[in-house]
Structure formats: C-alpha cells, structure tokens
Short mmCIF file of C-alpha atoms in Angstrom, two decimals:
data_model
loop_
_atom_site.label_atom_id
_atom_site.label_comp_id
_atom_site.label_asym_id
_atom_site.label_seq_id
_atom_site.Cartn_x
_atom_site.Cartn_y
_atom_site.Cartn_z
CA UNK A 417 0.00 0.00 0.00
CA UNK A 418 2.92 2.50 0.75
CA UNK A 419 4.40 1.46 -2.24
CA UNK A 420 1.44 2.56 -4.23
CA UNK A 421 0.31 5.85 -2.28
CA UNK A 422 3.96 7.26 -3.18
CA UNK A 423 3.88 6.19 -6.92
CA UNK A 424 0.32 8.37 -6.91
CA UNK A 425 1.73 11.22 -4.74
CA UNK A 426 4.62 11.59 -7.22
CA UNK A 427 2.55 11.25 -9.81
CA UNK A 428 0.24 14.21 -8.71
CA UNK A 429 3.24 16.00 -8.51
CA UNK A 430 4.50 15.76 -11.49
CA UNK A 431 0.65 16.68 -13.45
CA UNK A 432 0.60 19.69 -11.77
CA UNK A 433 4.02 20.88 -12.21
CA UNK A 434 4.20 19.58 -15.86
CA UNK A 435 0.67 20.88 -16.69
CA UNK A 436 2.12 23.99 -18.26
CA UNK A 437 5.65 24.70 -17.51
CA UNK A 438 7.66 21.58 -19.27
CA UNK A 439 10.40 20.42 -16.93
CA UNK A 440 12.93 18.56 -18.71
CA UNK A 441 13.90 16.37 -16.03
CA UNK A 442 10.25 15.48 -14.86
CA UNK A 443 8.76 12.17 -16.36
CA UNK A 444 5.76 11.98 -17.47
CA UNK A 445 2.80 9.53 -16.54
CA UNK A 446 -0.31 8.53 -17.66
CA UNK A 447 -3.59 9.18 -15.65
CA UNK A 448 -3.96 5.66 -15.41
CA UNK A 449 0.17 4.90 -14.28
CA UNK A 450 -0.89 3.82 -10.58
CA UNK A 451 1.21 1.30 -8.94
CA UNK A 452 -1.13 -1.63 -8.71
CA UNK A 453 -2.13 -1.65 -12.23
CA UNK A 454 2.15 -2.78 -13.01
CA UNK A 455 0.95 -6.69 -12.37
CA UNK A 456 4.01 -8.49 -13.66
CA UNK A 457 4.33 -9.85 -17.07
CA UNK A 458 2.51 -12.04 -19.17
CA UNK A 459 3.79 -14.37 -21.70
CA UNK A 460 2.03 -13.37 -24.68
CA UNK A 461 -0.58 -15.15 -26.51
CA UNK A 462 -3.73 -14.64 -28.89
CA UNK A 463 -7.51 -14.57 -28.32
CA UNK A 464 -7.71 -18.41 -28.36
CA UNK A 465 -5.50 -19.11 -25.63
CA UNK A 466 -6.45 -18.36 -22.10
CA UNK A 467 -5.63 -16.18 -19.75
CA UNK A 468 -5.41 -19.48 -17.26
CA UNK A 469 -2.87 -20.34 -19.76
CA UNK A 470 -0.82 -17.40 -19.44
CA UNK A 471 -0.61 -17.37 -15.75
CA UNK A 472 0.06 -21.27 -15.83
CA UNK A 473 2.90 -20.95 -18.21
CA UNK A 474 4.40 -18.56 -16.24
CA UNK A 475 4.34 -21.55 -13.52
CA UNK A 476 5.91 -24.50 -14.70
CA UNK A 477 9.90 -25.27 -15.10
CA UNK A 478 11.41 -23.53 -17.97
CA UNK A 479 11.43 -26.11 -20.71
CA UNK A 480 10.07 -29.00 -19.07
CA UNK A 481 7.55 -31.40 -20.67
CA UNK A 482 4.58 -29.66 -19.61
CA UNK A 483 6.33 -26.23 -20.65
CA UNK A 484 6.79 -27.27 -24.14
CA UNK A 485 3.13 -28.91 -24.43
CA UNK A 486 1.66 -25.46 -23.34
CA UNK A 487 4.50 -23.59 -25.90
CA UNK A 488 3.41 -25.62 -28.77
CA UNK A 489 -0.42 -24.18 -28.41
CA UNK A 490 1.05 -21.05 -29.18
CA UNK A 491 3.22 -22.73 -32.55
CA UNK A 492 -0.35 -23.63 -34.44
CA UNK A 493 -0.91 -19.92 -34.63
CA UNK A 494 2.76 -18.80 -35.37
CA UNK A 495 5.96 -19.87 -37.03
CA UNK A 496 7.73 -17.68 -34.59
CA UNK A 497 7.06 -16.17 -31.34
CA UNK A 498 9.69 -13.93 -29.29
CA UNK A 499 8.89 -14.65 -25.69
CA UNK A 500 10.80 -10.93 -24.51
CA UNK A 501 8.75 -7.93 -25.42
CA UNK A 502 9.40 -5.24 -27.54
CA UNK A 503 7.83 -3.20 -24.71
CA UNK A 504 5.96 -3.34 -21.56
CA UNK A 505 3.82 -1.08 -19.85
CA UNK A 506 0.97 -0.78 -17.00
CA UNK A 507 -1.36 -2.11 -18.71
CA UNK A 508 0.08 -4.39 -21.33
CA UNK A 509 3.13 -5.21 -23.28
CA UNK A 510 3.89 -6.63 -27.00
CA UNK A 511 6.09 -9.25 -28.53
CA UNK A 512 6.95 -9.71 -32.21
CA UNK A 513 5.49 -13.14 -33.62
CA UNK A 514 5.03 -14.74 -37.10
CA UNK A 515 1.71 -15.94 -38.33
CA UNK A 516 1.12 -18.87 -40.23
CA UNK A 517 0.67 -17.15 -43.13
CA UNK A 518 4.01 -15.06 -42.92
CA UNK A 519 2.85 -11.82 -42.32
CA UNK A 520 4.88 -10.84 -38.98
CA UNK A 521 2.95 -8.79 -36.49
CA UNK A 522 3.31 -7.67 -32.99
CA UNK A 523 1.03 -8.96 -30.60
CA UNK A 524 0.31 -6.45 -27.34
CA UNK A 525 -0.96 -9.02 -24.65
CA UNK A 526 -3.04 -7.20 -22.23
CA UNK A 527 -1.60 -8.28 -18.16
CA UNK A 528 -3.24 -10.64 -16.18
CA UNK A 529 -5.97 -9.76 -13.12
CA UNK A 530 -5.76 -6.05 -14.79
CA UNK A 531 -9.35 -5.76 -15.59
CA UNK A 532 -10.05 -6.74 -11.90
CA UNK A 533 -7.66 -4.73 -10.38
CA UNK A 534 -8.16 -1.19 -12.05
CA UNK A 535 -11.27 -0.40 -10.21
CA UNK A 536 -9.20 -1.27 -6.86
CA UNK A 537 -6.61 1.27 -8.10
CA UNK A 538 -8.98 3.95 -9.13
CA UNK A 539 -10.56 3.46 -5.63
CA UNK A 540 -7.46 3.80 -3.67
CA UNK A 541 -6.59 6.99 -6.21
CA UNK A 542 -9.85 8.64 -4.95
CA UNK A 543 -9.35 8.02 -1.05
CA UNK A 544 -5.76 9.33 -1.32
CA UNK A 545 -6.82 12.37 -3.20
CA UNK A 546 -9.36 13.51 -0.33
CA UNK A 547 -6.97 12.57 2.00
CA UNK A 548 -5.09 15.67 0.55
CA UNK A 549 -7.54 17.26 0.21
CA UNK A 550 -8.52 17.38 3.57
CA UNK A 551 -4.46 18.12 4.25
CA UNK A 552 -4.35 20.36 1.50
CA UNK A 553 -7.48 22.63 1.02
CA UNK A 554 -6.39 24.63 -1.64
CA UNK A 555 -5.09 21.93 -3.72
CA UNK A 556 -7.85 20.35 -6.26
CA UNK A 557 -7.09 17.13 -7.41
CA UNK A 558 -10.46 15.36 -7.97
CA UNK A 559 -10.20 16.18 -11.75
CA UNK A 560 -7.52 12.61 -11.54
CA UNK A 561 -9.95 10.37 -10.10
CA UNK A 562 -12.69 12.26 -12.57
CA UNK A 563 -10.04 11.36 -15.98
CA UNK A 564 -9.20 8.02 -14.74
CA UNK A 565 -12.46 6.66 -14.47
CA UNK A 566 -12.78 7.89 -17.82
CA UNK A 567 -10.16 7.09 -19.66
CA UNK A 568 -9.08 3.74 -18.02
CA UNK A 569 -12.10 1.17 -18.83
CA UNK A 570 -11.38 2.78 -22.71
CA UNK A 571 -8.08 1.67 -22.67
CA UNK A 572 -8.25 -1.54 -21.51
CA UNK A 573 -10.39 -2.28 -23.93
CA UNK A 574 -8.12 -3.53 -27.35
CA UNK A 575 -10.87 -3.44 -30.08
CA UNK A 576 -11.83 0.42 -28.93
CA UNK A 577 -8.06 1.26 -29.79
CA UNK A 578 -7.98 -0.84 -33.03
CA UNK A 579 -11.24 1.17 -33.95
CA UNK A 580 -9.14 4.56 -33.16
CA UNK A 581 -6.01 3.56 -35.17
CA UNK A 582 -8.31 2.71 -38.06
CA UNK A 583 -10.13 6.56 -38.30
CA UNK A 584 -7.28 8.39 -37.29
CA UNK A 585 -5.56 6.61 -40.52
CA UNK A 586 -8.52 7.83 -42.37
CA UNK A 587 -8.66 11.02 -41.01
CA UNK A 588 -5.14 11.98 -41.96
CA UNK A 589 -4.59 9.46 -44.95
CA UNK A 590 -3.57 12.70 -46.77
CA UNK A 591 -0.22 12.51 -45.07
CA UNK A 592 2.12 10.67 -46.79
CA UNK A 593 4.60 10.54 -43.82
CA UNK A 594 2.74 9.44 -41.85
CA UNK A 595 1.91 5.50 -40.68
CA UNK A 596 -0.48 3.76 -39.01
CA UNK A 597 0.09 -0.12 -38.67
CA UNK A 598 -2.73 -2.27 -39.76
CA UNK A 599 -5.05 -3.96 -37.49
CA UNK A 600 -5.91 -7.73 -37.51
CA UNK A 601 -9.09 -7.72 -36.79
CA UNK A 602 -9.54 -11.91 -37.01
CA UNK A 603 -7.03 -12.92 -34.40
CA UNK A 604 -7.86 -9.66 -31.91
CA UNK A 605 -10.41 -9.19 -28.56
CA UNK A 606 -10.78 -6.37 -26.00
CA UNK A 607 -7.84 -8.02 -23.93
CA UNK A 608 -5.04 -8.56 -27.42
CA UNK A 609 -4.46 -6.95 -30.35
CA UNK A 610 -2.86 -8.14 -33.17
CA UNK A 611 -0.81 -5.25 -35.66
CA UNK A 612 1.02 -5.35 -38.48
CA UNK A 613 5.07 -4.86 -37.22
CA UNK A 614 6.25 -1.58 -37.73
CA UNK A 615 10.05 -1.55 -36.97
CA UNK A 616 11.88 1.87 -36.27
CA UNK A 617 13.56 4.26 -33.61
CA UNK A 618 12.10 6.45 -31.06
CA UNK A 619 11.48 9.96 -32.33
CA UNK A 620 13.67 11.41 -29.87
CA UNK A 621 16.49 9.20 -31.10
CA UNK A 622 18.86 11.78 -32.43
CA UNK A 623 21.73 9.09 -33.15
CA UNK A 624 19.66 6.79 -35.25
CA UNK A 625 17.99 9.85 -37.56
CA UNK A 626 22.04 10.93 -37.90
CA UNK A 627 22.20 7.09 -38.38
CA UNK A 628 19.79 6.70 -41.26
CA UNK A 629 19.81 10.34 -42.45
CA UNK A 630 16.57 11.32 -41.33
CA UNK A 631 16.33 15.06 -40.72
CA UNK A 632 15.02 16.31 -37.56
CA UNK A 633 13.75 19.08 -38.36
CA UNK A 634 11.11 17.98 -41.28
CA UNK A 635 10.30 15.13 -38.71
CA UNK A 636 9.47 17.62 -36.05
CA UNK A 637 7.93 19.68 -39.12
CA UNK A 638 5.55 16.80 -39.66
CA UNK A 639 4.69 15.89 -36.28
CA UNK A 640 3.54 19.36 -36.23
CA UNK A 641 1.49 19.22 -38.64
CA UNK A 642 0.01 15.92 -37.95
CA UNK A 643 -1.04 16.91 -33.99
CA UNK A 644 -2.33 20.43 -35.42
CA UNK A 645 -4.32 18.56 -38.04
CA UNK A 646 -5.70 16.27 -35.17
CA UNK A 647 -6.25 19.22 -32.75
CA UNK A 648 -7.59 21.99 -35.06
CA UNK A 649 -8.96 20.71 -38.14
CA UNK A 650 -11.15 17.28 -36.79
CA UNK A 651 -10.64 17.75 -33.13
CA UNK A 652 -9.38 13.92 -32.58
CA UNK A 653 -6.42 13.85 -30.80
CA UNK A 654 -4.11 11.41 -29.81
CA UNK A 655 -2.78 11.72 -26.49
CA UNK A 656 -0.07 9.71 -25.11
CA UNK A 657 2.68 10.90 -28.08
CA UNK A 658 5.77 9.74 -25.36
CA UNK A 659 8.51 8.72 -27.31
CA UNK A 660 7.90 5.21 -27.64
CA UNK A 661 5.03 5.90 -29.21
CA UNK A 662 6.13 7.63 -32.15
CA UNK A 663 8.76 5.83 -34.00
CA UNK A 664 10.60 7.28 -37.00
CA UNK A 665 11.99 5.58 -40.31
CA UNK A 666 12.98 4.90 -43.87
CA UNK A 667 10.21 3.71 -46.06
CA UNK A 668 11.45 0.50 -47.33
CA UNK A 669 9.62 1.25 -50.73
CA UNK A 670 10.83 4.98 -50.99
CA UNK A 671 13.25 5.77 -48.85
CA UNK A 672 11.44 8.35 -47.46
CA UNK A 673 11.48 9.74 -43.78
CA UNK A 674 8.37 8.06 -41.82
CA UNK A 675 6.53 8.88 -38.68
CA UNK A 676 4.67 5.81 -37.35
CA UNK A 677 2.07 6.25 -35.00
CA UNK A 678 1.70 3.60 -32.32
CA UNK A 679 -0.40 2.74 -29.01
CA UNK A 680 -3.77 4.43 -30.26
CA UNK A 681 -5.88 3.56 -26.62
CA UNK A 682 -6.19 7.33 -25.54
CA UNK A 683 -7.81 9.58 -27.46
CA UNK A 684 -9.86 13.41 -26.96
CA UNK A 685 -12.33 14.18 -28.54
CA UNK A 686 -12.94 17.73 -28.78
CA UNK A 687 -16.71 19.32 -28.53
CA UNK A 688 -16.84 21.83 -31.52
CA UNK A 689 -17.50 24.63 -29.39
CA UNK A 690 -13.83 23.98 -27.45
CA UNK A 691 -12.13 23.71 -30.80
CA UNK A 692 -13.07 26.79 -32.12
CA UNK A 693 -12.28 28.53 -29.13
CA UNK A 694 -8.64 26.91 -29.13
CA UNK A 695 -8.29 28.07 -32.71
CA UNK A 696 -9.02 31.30 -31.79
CA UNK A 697 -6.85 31.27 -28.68
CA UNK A 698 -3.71 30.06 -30.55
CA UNK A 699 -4.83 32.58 -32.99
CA UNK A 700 -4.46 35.32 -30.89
CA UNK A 701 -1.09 34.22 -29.16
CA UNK A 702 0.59 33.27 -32.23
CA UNK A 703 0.03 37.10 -33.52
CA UNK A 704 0.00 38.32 -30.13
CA UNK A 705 -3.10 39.57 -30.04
CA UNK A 706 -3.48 40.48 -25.90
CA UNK A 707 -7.23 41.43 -25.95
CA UNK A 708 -8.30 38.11 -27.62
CA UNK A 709 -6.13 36.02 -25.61
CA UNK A 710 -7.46 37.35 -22.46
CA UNK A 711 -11.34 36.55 -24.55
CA UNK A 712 -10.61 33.21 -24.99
CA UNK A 713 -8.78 31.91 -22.26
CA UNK A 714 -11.70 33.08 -20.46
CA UNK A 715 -14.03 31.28 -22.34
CA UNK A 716 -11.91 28.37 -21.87
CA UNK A 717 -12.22 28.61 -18.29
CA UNK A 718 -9.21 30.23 -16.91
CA UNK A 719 -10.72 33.26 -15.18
CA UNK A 720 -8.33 35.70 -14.03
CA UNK A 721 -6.11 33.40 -13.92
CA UNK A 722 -5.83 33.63 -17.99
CA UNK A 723 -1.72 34.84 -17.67
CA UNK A 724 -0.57 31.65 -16.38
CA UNK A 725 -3.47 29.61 -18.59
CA UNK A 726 -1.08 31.44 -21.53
CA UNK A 727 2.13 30.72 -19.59
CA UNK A 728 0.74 26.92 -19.50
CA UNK A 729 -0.06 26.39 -22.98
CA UNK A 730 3.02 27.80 -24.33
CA UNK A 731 5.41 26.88 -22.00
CA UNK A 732 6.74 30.77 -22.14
CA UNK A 733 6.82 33.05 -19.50
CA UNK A 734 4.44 36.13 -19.47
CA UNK A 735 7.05 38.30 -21.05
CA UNK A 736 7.85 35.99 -23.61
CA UNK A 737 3.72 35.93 -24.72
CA UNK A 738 3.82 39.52 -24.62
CA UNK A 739 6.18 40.31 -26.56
CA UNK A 740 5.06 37.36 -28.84
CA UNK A 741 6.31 33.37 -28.56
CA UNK A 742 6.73 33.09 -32.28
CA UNK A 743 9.60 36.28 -32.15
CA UNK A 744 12.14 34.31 -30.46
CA UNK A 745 13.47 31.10 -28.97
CA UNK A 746 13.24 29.25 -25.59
CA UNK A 747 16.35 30.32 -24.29
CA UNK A 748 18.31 28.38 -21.14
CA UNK A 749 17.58 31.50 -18.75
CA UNK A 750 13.71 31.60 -19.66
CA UNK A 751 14.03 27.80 -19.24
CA UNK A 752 15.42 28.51 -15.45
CA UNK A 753 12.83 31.00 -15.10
CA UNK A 754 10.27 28.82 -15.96
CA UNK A 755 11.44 25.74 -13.47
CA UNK A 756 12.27 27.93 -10.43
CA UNK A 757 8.59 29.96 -10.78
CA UNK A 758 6.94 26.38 -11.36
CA UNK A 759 6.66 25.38 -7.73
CA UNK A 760 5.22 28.59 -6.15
CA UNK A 761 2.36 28.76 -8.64
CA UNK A 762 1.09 25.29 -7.58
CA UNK A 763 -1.84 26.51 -5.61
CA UNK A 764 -2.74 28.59 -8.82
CA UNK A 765 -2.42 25.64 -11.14
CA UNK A 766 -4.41 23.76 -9.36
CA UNK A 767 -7.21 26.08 -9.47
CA UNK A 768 -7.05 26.41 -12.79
CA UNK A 769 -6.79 22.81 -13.78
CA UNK A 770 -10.16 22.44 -11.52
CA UNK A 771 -11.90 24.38 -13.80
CA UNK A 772 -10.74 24.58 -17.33
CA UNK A 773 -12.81 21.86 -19.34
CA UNK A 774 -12.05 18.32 -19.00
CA UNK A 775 -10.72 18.01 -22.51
CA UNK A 776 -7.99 20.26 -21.92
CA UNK A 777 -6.20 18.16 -19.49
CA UNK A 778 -5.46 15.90 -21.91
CA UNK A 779 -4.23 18.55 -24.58
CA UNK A 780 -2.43 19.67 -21.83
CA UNK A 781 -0.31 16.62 -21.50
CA UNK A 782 -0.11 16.00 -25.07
CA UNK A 783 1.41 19.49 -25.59
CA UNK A 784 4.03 18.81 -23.14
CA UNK A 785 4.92 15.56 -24.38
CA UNK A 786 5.54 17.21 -27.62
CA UNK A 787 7.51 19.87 -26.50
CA UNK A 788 9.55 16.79 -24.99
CA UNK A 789 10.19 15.70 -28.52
CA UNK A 790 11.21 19.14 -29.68
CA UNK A 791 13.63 19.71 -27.04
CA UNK A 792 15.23 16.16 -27.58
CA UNK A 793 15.34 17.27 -31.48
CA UNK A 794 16.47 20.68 -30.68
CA UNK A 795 13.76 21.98 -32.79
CA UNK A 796 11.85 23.39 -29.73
CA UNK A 797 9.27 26.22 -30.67
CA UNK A 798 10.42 27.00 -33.89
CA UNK A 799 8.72 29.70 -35.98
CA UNK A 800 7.80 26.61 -38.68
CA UNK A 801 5.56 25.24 -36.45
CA UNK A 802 3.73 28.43 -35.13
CA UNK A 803 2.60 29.03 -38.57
CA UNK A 804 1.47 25.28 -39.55
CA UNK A 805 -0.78 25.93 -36.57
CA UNK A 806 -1.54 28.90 -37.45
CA UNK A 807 -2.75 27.23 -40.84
CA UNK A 808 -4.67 24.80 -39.38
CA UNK A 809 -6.25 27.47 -37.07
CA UNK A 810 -7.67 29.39 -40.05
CA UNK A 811 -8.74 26.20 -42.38
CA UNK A 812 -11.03 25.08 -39.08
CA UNK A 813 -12.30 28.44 -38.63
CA UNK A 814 -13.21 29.47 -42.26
CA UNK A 815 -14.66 26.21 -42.46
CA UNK A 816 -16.74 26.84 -39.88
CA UNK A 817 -18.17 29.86 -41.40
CA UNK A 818 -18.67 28.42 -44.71
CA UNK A 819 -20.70 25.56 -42.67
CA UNK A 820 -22.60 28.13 -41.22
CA UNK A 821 -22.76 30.75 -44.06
CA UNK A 822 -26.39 31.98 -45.37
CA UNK A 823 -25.75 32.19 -49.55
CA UNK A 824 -23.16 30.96 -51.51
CA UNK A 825 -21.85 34.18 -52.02
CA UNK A 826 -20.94 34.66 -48.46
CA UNK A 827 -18.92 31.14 -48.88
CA UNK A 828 -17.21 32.44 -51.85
CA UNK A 829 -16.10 35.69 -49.66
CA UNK A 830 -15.28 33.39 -46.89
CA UNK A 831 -12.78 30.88 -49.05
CA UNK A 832 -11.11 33.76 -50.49
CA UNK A 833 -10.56 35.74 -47.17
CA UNK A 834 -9.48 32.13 -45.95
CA UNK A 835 -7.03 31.61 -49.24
CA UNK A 836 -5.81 35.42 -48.71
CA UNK A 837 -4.86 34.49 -44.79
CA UNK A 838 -3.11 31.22 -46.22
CA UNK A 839 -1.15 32.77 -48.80
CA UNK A 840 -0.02 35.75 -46.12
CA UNK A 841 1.55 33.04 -44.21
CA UNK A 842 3.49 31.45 -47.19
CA UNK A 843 4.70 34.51 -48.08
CA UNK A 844 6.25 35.31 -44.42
CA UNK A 845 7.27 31.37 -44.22
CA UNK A 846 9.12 32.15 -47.24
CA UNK A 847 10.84 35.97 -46.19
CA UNK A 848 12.14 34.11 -43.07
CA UNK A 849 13.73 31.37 -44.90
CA UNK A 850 15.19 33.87 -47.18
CA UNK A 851 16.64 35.67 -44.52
CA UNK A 852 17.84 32.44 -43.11
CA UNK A 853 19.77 31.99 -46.48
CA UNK A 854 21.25 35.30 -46.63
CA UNK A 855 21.94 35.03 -43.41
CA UNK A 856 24.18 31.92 -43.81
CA UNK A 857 25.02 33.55 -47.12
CA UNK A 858 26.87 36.30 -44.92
CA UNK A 859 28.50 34.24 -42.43
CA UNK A 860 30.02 32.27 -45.23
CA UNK A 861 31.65 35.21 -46.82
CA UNK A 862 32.87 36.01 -43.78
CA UNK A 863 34.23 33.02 -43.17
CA UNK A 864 35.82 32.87 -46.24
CA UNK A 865 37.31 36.99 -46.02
CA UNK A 866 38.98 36.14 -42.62
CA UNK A 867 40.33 32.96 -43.26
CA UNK A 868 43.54 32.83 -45.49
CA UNK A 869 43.40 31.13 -49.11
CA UNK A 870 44.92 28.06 -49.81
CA UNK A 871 48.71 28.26 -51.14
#
C-alpha cells in the first residue's frame, strides 16, 4: 500500500508541475500509471489461448515437458514467437510473432488480473486524493480520479483502440509521412491486439535519424502538422505521443522519412464549441493579439487566472507571450525561469486545472509531451511550427463559417478571405527562410574573407 500511495503522490506532482511549464527532467505519466495496475508480465498469446494459460505458463519449469506442451499451443498460430517484449507497460506489453501465413505482427498481450484490479486502483486513487484534500485545502485534485475513471475502462479495452487507429488513418490518410500499422481484426479481442510490425527508432532518437539520415527538423515539421491537423482541423487527438510511441523511419519502398504512429488507446475528442475557441486562442497568441487572448482563455475557463493559462499552454513566461512566442526562442535562462517559478504557482495551477474543461487536461499533456520531442530534437518552438498551426487554425475556422454561411456568395467571400490568410503566411514562411539563407550567405563570406586562401 505504501508502495502505491507514493507512486500516486509523485505522480500528482509531477501533473501539476508539468501541466504547463515543461520540466525537462520530470517524467511523465499517464492518468492511469498507478502502482497496482504494473501486475508483472505475461507471456504473450492470442484470443484463443487463455488467460489461465498465461498465468500457468508462467508456472511450470522452464522447458520442461509440460512447458513445451503449453508452448506448442502457441506454434499452431505462429511460425515464430519472441517470448521478450518489444515493450511493456501498465497495462500491457507486445512481442513480435510470425503468423502462419508469414505476415509478422506484434502482438500487445493485455496483463493478467488487470481488468479486476483497475477499479481497486482507481478506488485507492480517490481516497488518497481527499486525503489531501482534507491536508491540503487549496489543492484540487479530484479532476484525476474524474479522468481516470474515464479514460481507463477505454483503454483496456483492445478493439476500442484498433477502432481509433483505423479513423485516425482515415482522417489523416492525406499525409504521406505518416503510418499507421494495420489492425488484424480476425485474431484480436478487448484483452489482445494483433498489428502489423512496424520496426523503427524512437522519435527522440537523435543518433539513429544521424544514423539513417533522417532530418530532424522535417520530422518535427511533420509531427507538427500531424497533432495540429488532429487538434484543429477534426478535433481527434491522440494523447499519449511519449517517445515510444512515435517511431521514426525509412520507407522501405521509398526511402522516405516516416513517422509511425503507435499505441492508439487514448484519445480526446474535442466538442466543436472547445475547438473553435482553441483556434481562436492560438490565434491570438501566435500574432499576439493580448485582448483576444485574455477573450478566450476566459471562455476556456481560466478566469483571471488567464496569464498563467497562456504561460501553461506555451510553456513561455508572461514576457515571452507579450512580446510574442513566435519572435524568439526558448532560451536556457527563460528555461530557469520557468522551473524555479513552477513550484510557487502550484496553488494557482491547481485552481485552474479544476476548472478549465475536461478536454484540456489531456491537450495539456499531449502538448508537453511534444515539447519533450522538440527539445530532444532541438527543434523546440520553432517559428515553422507556429505558422502550420496557425494554418490549421484558419482552415477550421473558415470552415466553420462556410458551414454556417447563409448564400453561396458569403462562402465564396469566406474561401477567399481564408485563401488570402493562407497565402499571407506562405509569403512570411518564405521571407524568413530567405533571410535564413542570406543570413548563412553572410556568415560564409565572412568566413571565407577572414580565413587565409589556400597556397
């Protein structure tokens, strides 16, 4: 039990801290991480075989007679099975296997007694959290217990997450960097899934994109645009994008740079009402627009406390938002700035994660993850990605207005107001890039003046 009630407390912690100010030496947790859920591992099987199987497996001698008569149930369904896991998690972990048919596949095995035990763990979360409570008055924390009984029963059931991968590859079949591994639907249930095997490295992998000669910077380019796409424009958002998660590659057919998409369990979905307003709010603090990001923070529930709901969403300090977060980089001091302040606002973030809506505490962990990414890339906040949200921002809200437009005049007006906005943001995508080049441009000539020519 102590074992448990610290893995919670320092996972509180660590949500409120992280909420808006990205700490790069905090890790980050799921709402449904508690201690009890981590059961042990499973040896890894398919919807046929039992989950009385499993834990008998686990209980014979290591290749003894009865070992190998269980192990060969497991050979009529594959040619080969790898008995250590690519991965393991709370909830579930996945091996690499072979079907019958040759197709190789990875097979994520949810854990034993996990079903059974999550509503144990969710009950223990929610005594703990009015025990500080009643410690802690001004700390809210019920908005856990609130997202975990939401969000766990969805992931522990497999088929909901196959259904998820499937429309989100749909959704965003348009992007041709992006994949999505195939679900087998014939050999899957709510407890395993069966995939098509994606190999690659983590996206944070720096050595293996120098390795393979991925760039970073069009990968975090594209993941910008793909989590923009999801957040702005259809308002479906994937929310666990930790680094194993998101692999990168080579297409074998191509040789193209690929981001893969993996462990599609937690998703938001985003009323339309919210999604506008977000629009509008990134809107505003992408062109620094002071008036409307007051308006819509407020809308989106953050009171007067709308400086440090900006602070949160952009990971900036207040300065930095004023004076605009697309101007200029996150630089080491703002950084220390950030992580010294984080700690007496704690009271205040609490508050405010009481009462913003219930969708944005997921957004809120999915932007931090991200930023994760972009500081292990070194691409952090870079102007590229204000404006491909910015983009996205203005597609959902023109789109919008055509939906609700009166005449098709008015939609005509609307698409080329929308295609004017576009085209203004091409055009300053393109003056900073030519500034970039004359910019290197310069330091080569000077480079070249100062150093002495070869004899």
């Amino acid at each position: 039990m102590a074992r448990r009630a610290l893995k919670l407390t320092s996972w509180t912690s660590v949500a409120l801290a992280a909420s808006g100010f990205y700490l790069y030496n905090n890790k980050y947790l799921d709402p449904n991480d508690f201690g009890a859920v981590r059961v042990g591992r499973a040896v890894a099987t398919t919807a046929v075989i039992s989950y009385d199987y499993l834990t008998s497996l686990r209980s014979v001698p290591y290749g003894s007679e009865e070992y190998l008569q269980l192990r060969s149930q497991i050979h009529d369904l594959f040619v080969s099975f790898d008995d250590t896991p690519l991965g393991a998690a709370s909830l579930a972990q996945v091996h690499k296997a072979v079907l019958r048919d040759g197709r190789t596949v990875a097979v994520k095995v949810q854990h034993p007694k996990v079903q059974a035990q999550s509503s144990k763990d969710i009950l223990l979360m929610e005594v703990l959290v009015l025990a500080v409570k009643q410690l802690f008055p001004e700390f809210e924390f019920m908005w856990l217990v609130d997202e975990a009984k939401k969000n766990l029963p969805l992931e522990l059931d497999f088929l909901n997450e196959g259904r998820n991968a499937e429309k989100v590859a749909q959704m965003l079949k348009h992007f041709d960097f992006l994949k999505v591994p195939q679900i087998y639907w014939e050999l899957s249930t709510k407890r395993v899934l069966l995939m098509e095997f994606v190999d690659g490295g983590q996206v944070n992998d720096r050595d293996y994109m120098e390795k393979n000669k991925i760039d970073v910077n069009e990968i975090s380019r594209n993941l910008g645009k793909m989590y923009s796409e999801m957040i702005f424009i259809n308002g479906f958002v994937h929310c666990d994008p930790h680094p194993g998660n998101v692999l990168v590659r080579k297409r074998p057919d191509t040789g193209k740079a690929e981001v893969v998409l993996l462990d599609h369990g937690l998703y938001q979905v985003l009323t339309e009402e919210f999604r506008l307003d977000y629009c509008h709010l990134w809107q505003s603090l992408i062109w620094t627009d002071m008036k409307k990001v007051k308006k819509y923070s407020q809308r989106l529930g953050a009171g007067d406390l709308y400086p440090l709901f900006a602070c949160m969403l952009t990971a900036r300090s207040w300065n930095s938002v004023n004076r605009g977060i697309s101007q200029a980089p996150v630089t080491a001091t703002e950084d220390s700035e950030i992580r010294n302040n984080a700690a007496n606002y704690l009271p205040q973030i609490s508050q405010l994660l009481n009462h913003v809506p219930r969708q944005m505490l997921l957004i809120f962990k999915t932007n931090d993850l991200l930023r994760g990414i972009e500081a292990a890339l070194g691409t952090r906040a870079s102007s590229s990605s204000f404006l491909n949200m910015s983009r996205c921002c203005i597609r959902a809200l023109a789109e919008h207005k055509k939906k609700n437009a009166c005449s098709s005049f008015r939609r005509t007006q609307i698409s080329f107001s929308e295609a004017f906005s576009l085209w203004q943001i091409d055009l300053h995508e393109l003056i900073l890039r030519m500034k970039g080049l004359r910019l290197a441009s310069w330091v080569l000539a000077l480079l070249c003046w100062l150093l002495p020519a070869p004899r």
